CSV table of C-alpha atoms in Angstrom, one decimal:
chain,number,residue,atom,x,y,z
A,1206,MET,CA,0.0,-0.1,0.0
A,1207,ASN,CA,1.3,3.5,-0.9
A,1208,ILE,CA,2.1,5.1,2.4
A,1209,SER,CA,1.0,8.5,1.1
A,1210,ASN,CA,-2.6,7.0,1.2
A,1211,GLU,CA,-2.5,6.6,4.9
A,1212,TYR,CA,-1.9,10.3,5.6
A,1213,ILE,CA,-4.2,13.2,5.0
A,1214,PRO,CA,-3.2,16.8,4.7
A,1215,VAL,CA,-4.5,19.4,6.9
A,1216,LEU,CA,-4.2,23.0,6.8
A,1217,LEU,CA,-1.6,24.6,8.9
A,1218,SER,CA,-3.8,27.5,9.5
A,1219,THR,CA,-6.5,25.2,11.2
A,1220,ILE,CA,-3.9,24.3,14.0
A,1221,LEU,CA,-4.1,27.0,16.8
A,1222,VAL,CA,-1.2,27.9,19.1
A,1223,ASP,CA,-1.4,26.3,22.5
A,1224,THR,CA,-4.2,24.0,21.6
A,1225,ILE,CA,-4.3,20.1,21.8
A,1226,THR,CA,-5.6,18.4,18.7
A,1227,GLY,CA,-5.9,15.0,20.0
A,1228,CYS,CA,-4.1,13.5,17.0
A,1229,ASN,CA,-0.6,13.3,16.0
A,1230,LEU,CA,0.7,15.8,13.6
A,1231,TYR,CA,3.2,14.8,10.9
A,1232,VAL,CA,5.6,16.7,8.5
A,1233,LYS,CA,6.0,15.3,4.9
A,1234,ASN,CA,9.6,14.6,3.9
A,1235,ASP,CA,10.5,13.7,0.4
A,1236,GLU,CA,14.0,12.9,-0.1
A,1237,ASN,CA,15.8,10.7,-2.7
A,1238,ASN,CA,12.5,10.1,-4.3
A,1239,LYS,CA,11.2,8.4,-1.0
A,1240,ILE,CA,8.1,9.9,1.0
A,1241,THR,CA,8.1,9.6,4.7
A,1242,TYR,CA,6.0,11.2,7.5
A,1243,ILE,CA,7.8,12.6,10.5
A,1244,LEU,CA,6.1,13.1,13.7
A,1245,TYR,CA,6.1,16.8,14.5
A,1246,CYS,CA,3.8,17.0,17.5
A,1247,THR,CA,1.9,14.4,19.4
A,1248,GLY,CA,-1.9,14.5,19.8
A,1249,THR,CA,-1.4,15.1,23.8
A,1250,ASN,CA,0.8,18.2,23.4
A,1251,ALA,CA,-0.1,21.7,22.5
A,1252,ILE,CA,1.9,23.0,19.5
A,1253,SER,CA,3.8,26.2,20.4
A,1254,GLN,CA,4.1,29.5,18.5
A,1255,ASP,CA,7.8,28.8,17.9
A,1256,LYS,CA,6.8,25.6,16.0
A,1257,ILE,CA,4.1,27.2,13.9
A,1258,SER,CA,6.4,30.3,13.0
A,1259,GLY,CA,9.1,27.7,12.2
A,1260,LEU,CA,6.8,25.9,9.8
A,1261,LYS,CA,5.7,29.2,8.2
A,1262,LYS,CA,9.3,30.4,7.6
A,1263,ASN,CA,10.0,27.2,5.9
A,1264,LYS,CA,6.8,27.9,3.7
A,1265,ILE,CA,5.0,24.7,5.0
A,1266,ASP,CA,1.3,25.2,4.5
A,1267,TYR,CA,0.1,21.6,5.5
A,1268,LEU,CA,0.8,19.2,8.3
A,1269,TYR,CA,-0.5,15.6,8.0
A,1270,ILE,CA,-2.6,13.4,10.0
A,1271,HIS,CA,-3.0,9.4,10.0
A,1272,GLU,CA,-6.3,8.7,8.4
A,1273,GLN,CA,-7.5,6.9,11.4
A,1274,ASP,CA,-7.3,10.2,13.2
A,1275,HIS,CA,-9.6,12.3,10.7
A,1276,LYS,CA,-12.6,12.2,12.8
A,1277,LYS,CA,-10.6,13.4,15.8
A,1278,TYR,CA,-9.0,16.2,13.7
A,1279,LEU,CA,-12.4,17.2,12.3
A,1280,GLN,CA,-13.8,17.3,16.0
A,1281,TYR,CA,-11.0,19.5,17.0
A,1282,VAL,CA,-11.9,21.9,14.1
A,1283,GLU,CA,-15.4,22.1,14.9
A,1284,LEU,CA,-14.7,22.7,18.5
A,1285,CYS,CA,-12.4,25.7,17.7
A,1286,PHE,CA,-14.2,26.7,14.4
A,1287,ASN,CA,-14.9,30.3,15.2
A,1288,LYS,CA,-11.1,31.0,16.5
A,1289,ILE,CA,-9.9,29.2,13.4
A,1290,ILE,CA,-11.9,31.2,10.9
A,1291,ASP,CA,-11.0,34.5,12.6
A,1292,ALA,CA,-7.4,33.7,12.7
A,1293,GLU,CA,-4.9,36.3,11.2
A,1294,GLY,CA,-3.6,35.2,7.7
A,1295,ILE,CA,-6.3,32.5,6.7
A,1296,SER,CA,-7.4,32.9,3.3
A,1297,ASN,CA,-11.1,33.2,2.2
A,1298,THR,CA,-10.7,29.8,0.3
A,1299,GLU,CA,-9.4,28.3,3.3
A,1300,LYS,CA,-12.3,29.4,5.4
A,1301,LEU,CA,-14.7,28.0,2.7
A,1302,GLN,CA,-12.9,24.6,2.3
A,1303,ILE,CA,-12.9,24.3,6.2
A,1304,THR,CA,-16.6,25.1,6.4
A,1305,TYR,CA,-17.4,22.8,3.7
A,1306,ASN,CA,-15.6,19.7,5.1
A,1307,LEU,CA,-16.9,20.3,8.6
A,1308,ALA,CA,-20.5,20.2,7.3
A,1309,LYS,CA,-19.8,16.8,5.6
A,1310,ASN,CA,-18.6,15.4,8.8
A,1311,ILE,CA,-21.5,16.7,10.7
A,1312,MET,CA,-24.1,15.3,8.2
A,1313,GLU,CA,-22.3,11.9,8.3
A,1314,ASP,CA,-22.8,11.7,12.1
A,1315,VAL,CA,-26.5,13.0,11.6
A,1316,PHE,CA,-27.4,10.1,9.3
A,1317,HIS,CA,-25.6,7.6,11.5
A,1318,ASP,CA,-27.8,9.0,14.5
A,1319,PRO,CA,-30.6,11.1,13.4
A,1320,ARG,CA,-32.4,11.2,16.6
A,1321,SER,CA,-29.4,12.8,18.6
A,1322,PRO,CA,-30.0,16.2,19.9
A,1323,VAL,CA,-26.1,16.9,20.1
A,1324,HIS,CA,-25.9,16.4,16.2
A,1325,MET,CA,-28.9,18.5,15.6
A,1326,LYS,CA,-27.4,21.2,17.5
A,1327,ARG,CA,-24.2,21.1,15.6
A,1328,VAL,CA,-26.4,21.5,12.4
A,1329,LYS,CA,-28.0,24.8,13.8
A,1330,ASN,CA,-24.3,25.9,15.0
A,1331,TRP,CA,-22.9,25.2,11.5
A,1332,VAL,CA,-25.8,27.0,9.7
A,1333,SER,CA,-25.3,29.9,12.0
A,1334,ASN,CA,-21.6,30.3,11.5
A,1335,THR,CA,-21.8,29.8,7.6
A,1336,ILE,CA,-24.3,32.5,7.4
A,1337,ASP,CA,-21.9,34.8,9.4
A,1338,ILE,CA,-19.2,34.0,6.8
A,1339,PHE,CA,-21.4,34.5,3.8
A,1340,LEU,CA,-22.6,37.9,5.1
A,1341,LYS,CA,-19.1,39.1,6.2
A,1342,ASP,CA,-17.3,38.2,3.0
A,1343,GLU,CA,-18.6,39.2,-0.8
A,1344,ASN,CA,-16.6,36.4,-2.2
A,1345,THR,CA,-18.1,33.4,-0.7
A,1346,ALA,CA,-19.4,31.9,-4.1
A,1347,GLY,CA,-16.0,30.4,-4.6
A,1348,ILE,CA,-17.5,27.5,-2.3
A,1349,LEU,CA,-19.6,26.4,-5.3
A,1350,THR,CA,-16.5,25.1,-6.8
A,1351,MET,CA,-15.7,23.0,-3.7
A,1352,LEU,CA,-19.2,21.2,-3.9
A,1353,ALA,CA,-18.7,17.5,-4.5
A,1354,PHE,CA,-19.7,16.2,-7.9
A,1355,ASP,CA,-20.1,12.6,-7.1
A,1356,TYR,CA,-23.5,12.1,-5.5
A,1357,GLY,CA,-23.6,11.0,-1.8
A,1358,THR,CA,-26.5,11.5,0.7
A,1359,TYR,CA,-24.0,13.5,3.2
A,1360,THR,CA,-22.5,15.6,0.3
A,1361,HIS,CA,-25.9,16.3,-1.4
A,1362,SER,CA,-27.2,17.6,1.9
A,1363,VAL,CA,-24.4,19.8,2.3
A,1364,ASN,CA,-24.5,20.9,-1.3
A,1365,VAL,CA,-28.2,21.8,-1.1
A,1366,SER,CA,-27.6,23.7,2.2
A,1367,VAL,CA,-24.7,25.7,0.9
A,1368,LEU,CA,-26.5,26.5,-2.5
A,1369,GLY,CA,-29.5,27.6,-0.4
A,1370,LEU,CA,-27.9,29.8,1.9
A,1371,LEU,CA,-26.0,31.7,-1.0
A,1372,PHE,CA,-29.3,32.0,-2.8
A,1373,SER,CA,-31.0,33.2,0.3
A,1374,LYS,CA,-28.3,35.9,0.4
A,1375,TYR,CA,-28.9,36.7,-3.0
A,1376,LEU,CA,-32.8,37.0,-2.3
A,1377,ASN,CA,-31.9,39.5,0.6
A,1378,LEU,CA,-33.8,37.2,3.2
A,1379,LYS,CA,-33.4,38.0,6.8
A,1380,VAL,CA,-31.0,36.2,8.8
A,1381,GLU,CA,-33.5,34.2,10.8
A,1382,GLU,CA,-35.0,33.1,7.6
A,1383,MET,CA,-31.6,32.1,6.2
A,1384,LYS,CA,-31.0,30.0,9.6
A,1385,ALA,CA,-34.4,28.2,9.1
A,1386,LEU,CA,-34.2,27.6,5.6
A,1387,GLY,CA,-30.4,26.4,5.7
A,1388,ALA,CA,-31.4,24.1,8.5
A,1389,GLY,CA,-34.1,22.9,6.7
A,1390,LEU,CA,-32.2,22.3,3.4
A,1391,MET,CA,-29.3,20.6,5.5
A,1392,LEU,CA,-31.8,18.0,6.8
A,1393,HIS,CA,-34.1,17.9,4.0
A,1394,ASP,CA,-33.1,14.1,3.3
A,1395,ILE,CA,-32.7,13.2,6.8
A,1396,GLY,CA,-35.6,10.7,6.4
A,1397,LYS,CA,-33.2,8.6,4.2
A,1398,SER,CA,-31.5,7.3,7.1
A,1399,GLN,CA,-34.6,5.1,7.7
A,1400,ILE,CA,-34.5,3.6,4.2
A,1401,SER,CA,-32.4,1.0,3.0
A,1402,PRO,CA,-29.1,2.1,1.1
A,1403,GLN,CA,-29.9,-0.5,-1.5
A,1404,ILE,CA,-32.9,1.6,-2.7
A,1405,PHE,CA,-31.5,5.0,-2.8
A,1406,ASN,CA,-28.2,3.8,-4.3
A,1407,LYS,CA,-29.7,1.6,-6.8
A,1408,LYS,CA,-28.2,1.8,-10.4
A,1409,GLY,CA,-31.4,0.8,-12.1
A,1410,THR,CA,-35.0,2.0,-12.2
A,1411,LEU,CA,-36.8,1.5,-9.0
A,1412,THR,CA,-39.7,-0.8,-8.7
A,1413,ASN,CA,-43.0,0.5,-7.9
A,1414,GLU,CA,-42.6,-0.7,-4.3
A,1415,GLU,CA,-39.2,0.5,-4.2
A,1416,PHE,CA,-40.4,3.8,-5.3
A,1417,ARG,CA,-43.3,3.8,-2.6
A,1418,LYS,CA,-40.7,3.1,0.1
A,1419,MET,CA,-38.3,5.9,-1.3
A,1420,LYS,CA,-41.2,8.4,-1.0
A,1421,MET,CA,-41.6,7.8,2.6
A,1422,HIS,CA,-38.2,9.4,3.5
A,1423,VAL,CA,-40.1,12.8,3.4
A,1424,ARG,CA,-42.7,11.6,6.3
A,1425,PHE,CA,-39.6,9.8,8.2
A,1426,GLY,CA,-37.8,13.0,8.1
A,1427,LYS,CA,-40.8,15.1,9.5
A,1428,ARG,CA,-41.2,12.4,12.3
A,1429,LEU,CA,-37.6,12.5,13.1
A,1430,LEU,CA,-37.5,16.4,13.4
A,1431,LEU,CA,-40.5,16.4,15.6
A,1432,GLN,CA,-38.8,13.7,17.9
A,1433,VAL,CA,-35.8,15.8,18.4
A,1434,ASN,CA,-38.0,18.9,18.8
A,1435,ASP,CA,-35.0,21.4,18.6
A,1436,PHE,CA,-36.0,23.4,15.6
A,1437,GLU,CA,-38.6,26.1,15.0
A,1438,ASP,CA,-41.4,25.4,12.8
A,1439,MET,CA,-40.3,26.9,9.6
A,1440,VAL,CA,-37.5,24.2,9.2
A,1441,ILE,CA,-39.9,21.5,8.5
A,1442,TYR,CA,-40.9,23.0,5.2
A,1443,PRO,CA,-37.8,21.9,3.3
A,1444,VAL,CA,-38.0,18.5,4.7
A,1445,MET,CA,-41.8,18.0,4.0
A,1446,GLN,CA,-42.1,19.7,0.7
A,1447,HIS,CA,-39.1,19.3,-1.4
A,1448,HIS,CA,-40.7,17.0,-3.7
A,1449,GLU,CA,-43.9,18.8,-4.1
A,1450,LYS,CA,-44.6,20.5,-7.6
A,1451,ILE,CA,-46.3,23.7,-8.5
A,1452,ASP,CA,-48.6,21.8,-10.6
A,1453,GLY,CA,-49.8,19.7,-7.8
A,1454,LYS,CA,-48.2,16.5,-9.2
A,1455,GLY,CA,-45.5,16.1,-6.4
A,1456,TYR,CA,-45.6,14.1,-3.0
A,1457,PRO,CA,-46.4,13.4,-0.4
A,1458,LYS,CA,-49.5,15.6,-0.2
A,1459,GLY,CA,-49.8,17.0,-4.0
A,1460,LEU,CA,-49.7,20.5,-2.9
A,1461,LYS,CA,-50.2,23.0,-5.5
A,1462,GLY,CA,-49.1,26.7,-6.0
A,1463,ASP,CA,-49.0,28.7,-3.1
A,1464,ALA,CA,-50.1,25.9,-0.9
A,1465,ILE,CA,-46.4,25.1,-1.0
A,1466,HIS,CA,-44.2,27.3,1.5
A,1467,LYS,CA,-41.5,29.5,0.1
A,1468,TYR,CA,-39.0,27.4,1.7
A,1469,GLY,CA,-40.6,24.3,0.0
A,1470,LYS,CA,-40.5,25.9,-3.4
A,1471,ILE,CA,-36.7,26.8,-3.0
A,1472,ALA,CA,-35.9,23.4,-1.6
A,1473,ALA,CA,-37.5,21.7,-4.6
A,1474,ILE,CA,-35.4,24.0,-7.0
A,1475,ILE,CA,-32.1,23.2,-5.4
A,1476,ASP,CA,-32.5,19.6,-4.8
A,1477,VAL,CA,-33.3,18.9,-8.3
A,1478,TYR,CA,-30.3,21.0,-9.5
A,1479,ASP,CA,-27.8,19.5,-7.2
A,1480,ALA,CA,-29.2,15.9,-8.2
A,1481,LEU,CA,-28.7,16.8,-11.8
A,1482,THR,CA,-25.2,18.3,-11.5
A,1483,THR,CA,-23.6,15.5,-9.5
A,1484,LYS,CA,-22.6,12.0,-10.8
A,1485,ARG,CA,-25.3,9.4,-9.5
A,1486,PRO,CA,-25.4,5.7,-9.8
A,1487,TYR,CA,-27.6,5.8,-12.7
A,1488,SER,CA,-27.0,9.1,-14.4
A,1489,TYR,CA,-24.0,11.6,-15.5
A,1490,ALA,CA,-23.2,14.9,-14.0
A,1491,ARG,CA,-24.8,17.8,-16.3
A,1492,THR,CA,-23.2,21.1,-16.5
A,1493,PRO,CA,-25.0,23.9,-14.8
A,1494,TYR,CA,-26.3,25.0,-18.2
A,1495,GLU,CA,-27.4,21.6,-19.0
A,1496,ALA,CA,-29.3,21.2,-15.6
A,1497,LEU,CA,-31.2,24.5,-15.8
A,1498,LYS,CA,-32.3,23.8,-19.4
A,1499,PHE,CA,-33.5,20.2,-18.4
A,1500,MET,CA,-35.4,21.7,-15.6
A,1501,LYS,CA,-36.9,24.4,-17.7
A,1502,ASP,CA,-37.9,22.1,-20.7
A,1503,GLU,CA,-38.5,18.8,-19.2
A,1504,MET,CA,-39.9,19.8,-15.8
A,1505,ARG,CA,-42.2,22.4,-16.8
A,1506,GLY,CA,-44.8,23.2,-14.1
A,1507,SER,CA,-42.6,21.7,-11.2
A,1508,PHE,CA,-41.3,25.0,-10.0
A,1509,ASP,CA,-42.2,28.4,-8.8
A,1510,GLU,CA,-41.5,30.5,-12.0
A,1511,LYS,CA,-40.3,33.5,-10.3
A,1512,LEU,CA,-38.0,31.8,-7.9
A,1513,PHE,CA,-36.6,29.6,-10.7
A,1514,ARG,CA,-35.8,32.7,-12.7
A,1515,ASP,CA,-34.3,34.3,-9.6
A,1516,PHE,CA,-32.1,31.1,-9.1
A,1517,ILE,CA,-30.9,31.1,-12.8
A,1518,LEU,CA,-29.8,34.9,-12.4
A,1519,PHE,CA,-28.2,33.9,-9.0
A,1520,LEU,CA,-26.0,31.2,-10.8
A,1521,LYS,CA,-25.2,33.5,-13.7
A,1522,GLN,CA,-23.9,35.7,-11.0
A,1523,ALA,CA,-22.0,33.1,-8.8
A,1524,ILE,CA,-20.6,30.9,-11.7
A,1525,LYS,CA,-18.2,33.2,-13.4
């Protein structure tokens, strides 16, 4: 096995002075065409200012951790998130990459234990922190280039939330509205945690019975949120209504027009867009233009026309 595959690079800017990461930190050494990883700081010791300064002086931007410590590292980043993001010298690109990777880890934990109030609190905190970043910096659309193009339940949830928060900023929604929408989008597919992966990862066409079970993820999602009972009422709309269609041909209730909440309408647009632009077991990843054209031509009557036009204009501005 290639030893490089056992180690994961981590941004030096995420390691704060005088903090304990909980995982060993290594420096990559490449001499005589042989790569080795040298222990630089143990996970039980705090890294000093002198060590950080020495690394920067030698133009070292990354340290490395063993792959088995990846979760520990992400827990450390989440615990120190605000201090890391506000640290001097951290670039906007680094902030966005940290934010995106953290969200994927949170959603992996949510899907493994969707009834955990702790994980739901982490979702709320991530949404709130991400909104702060998006509102403070005008150059946040760069995070769109980081969205995963291979479909996965965790990455899809994060992609939809990131797109939704940027879109809500474009729409000039209030901060509290952004928080409710962002959390709802992050959790819109939480009900899939109650459905067999064999169904939603199936490469071929679903049978009628499989599709019936798949559609249940919406009701399962609502039930899970009500059990946790840690969210305001508005969060439920993206979860319950992201498969409703303006013409009334969606599910689970077949709602029509303005019977669908604004958050549900936004969720429907972004859910489909991200699904079309990511590689799935049964479909290739379309370009943004191809996805929007398909939605316009082949899904006529599915989306709120004004919001769909706004979404097109938002993407035109964001993707340059």
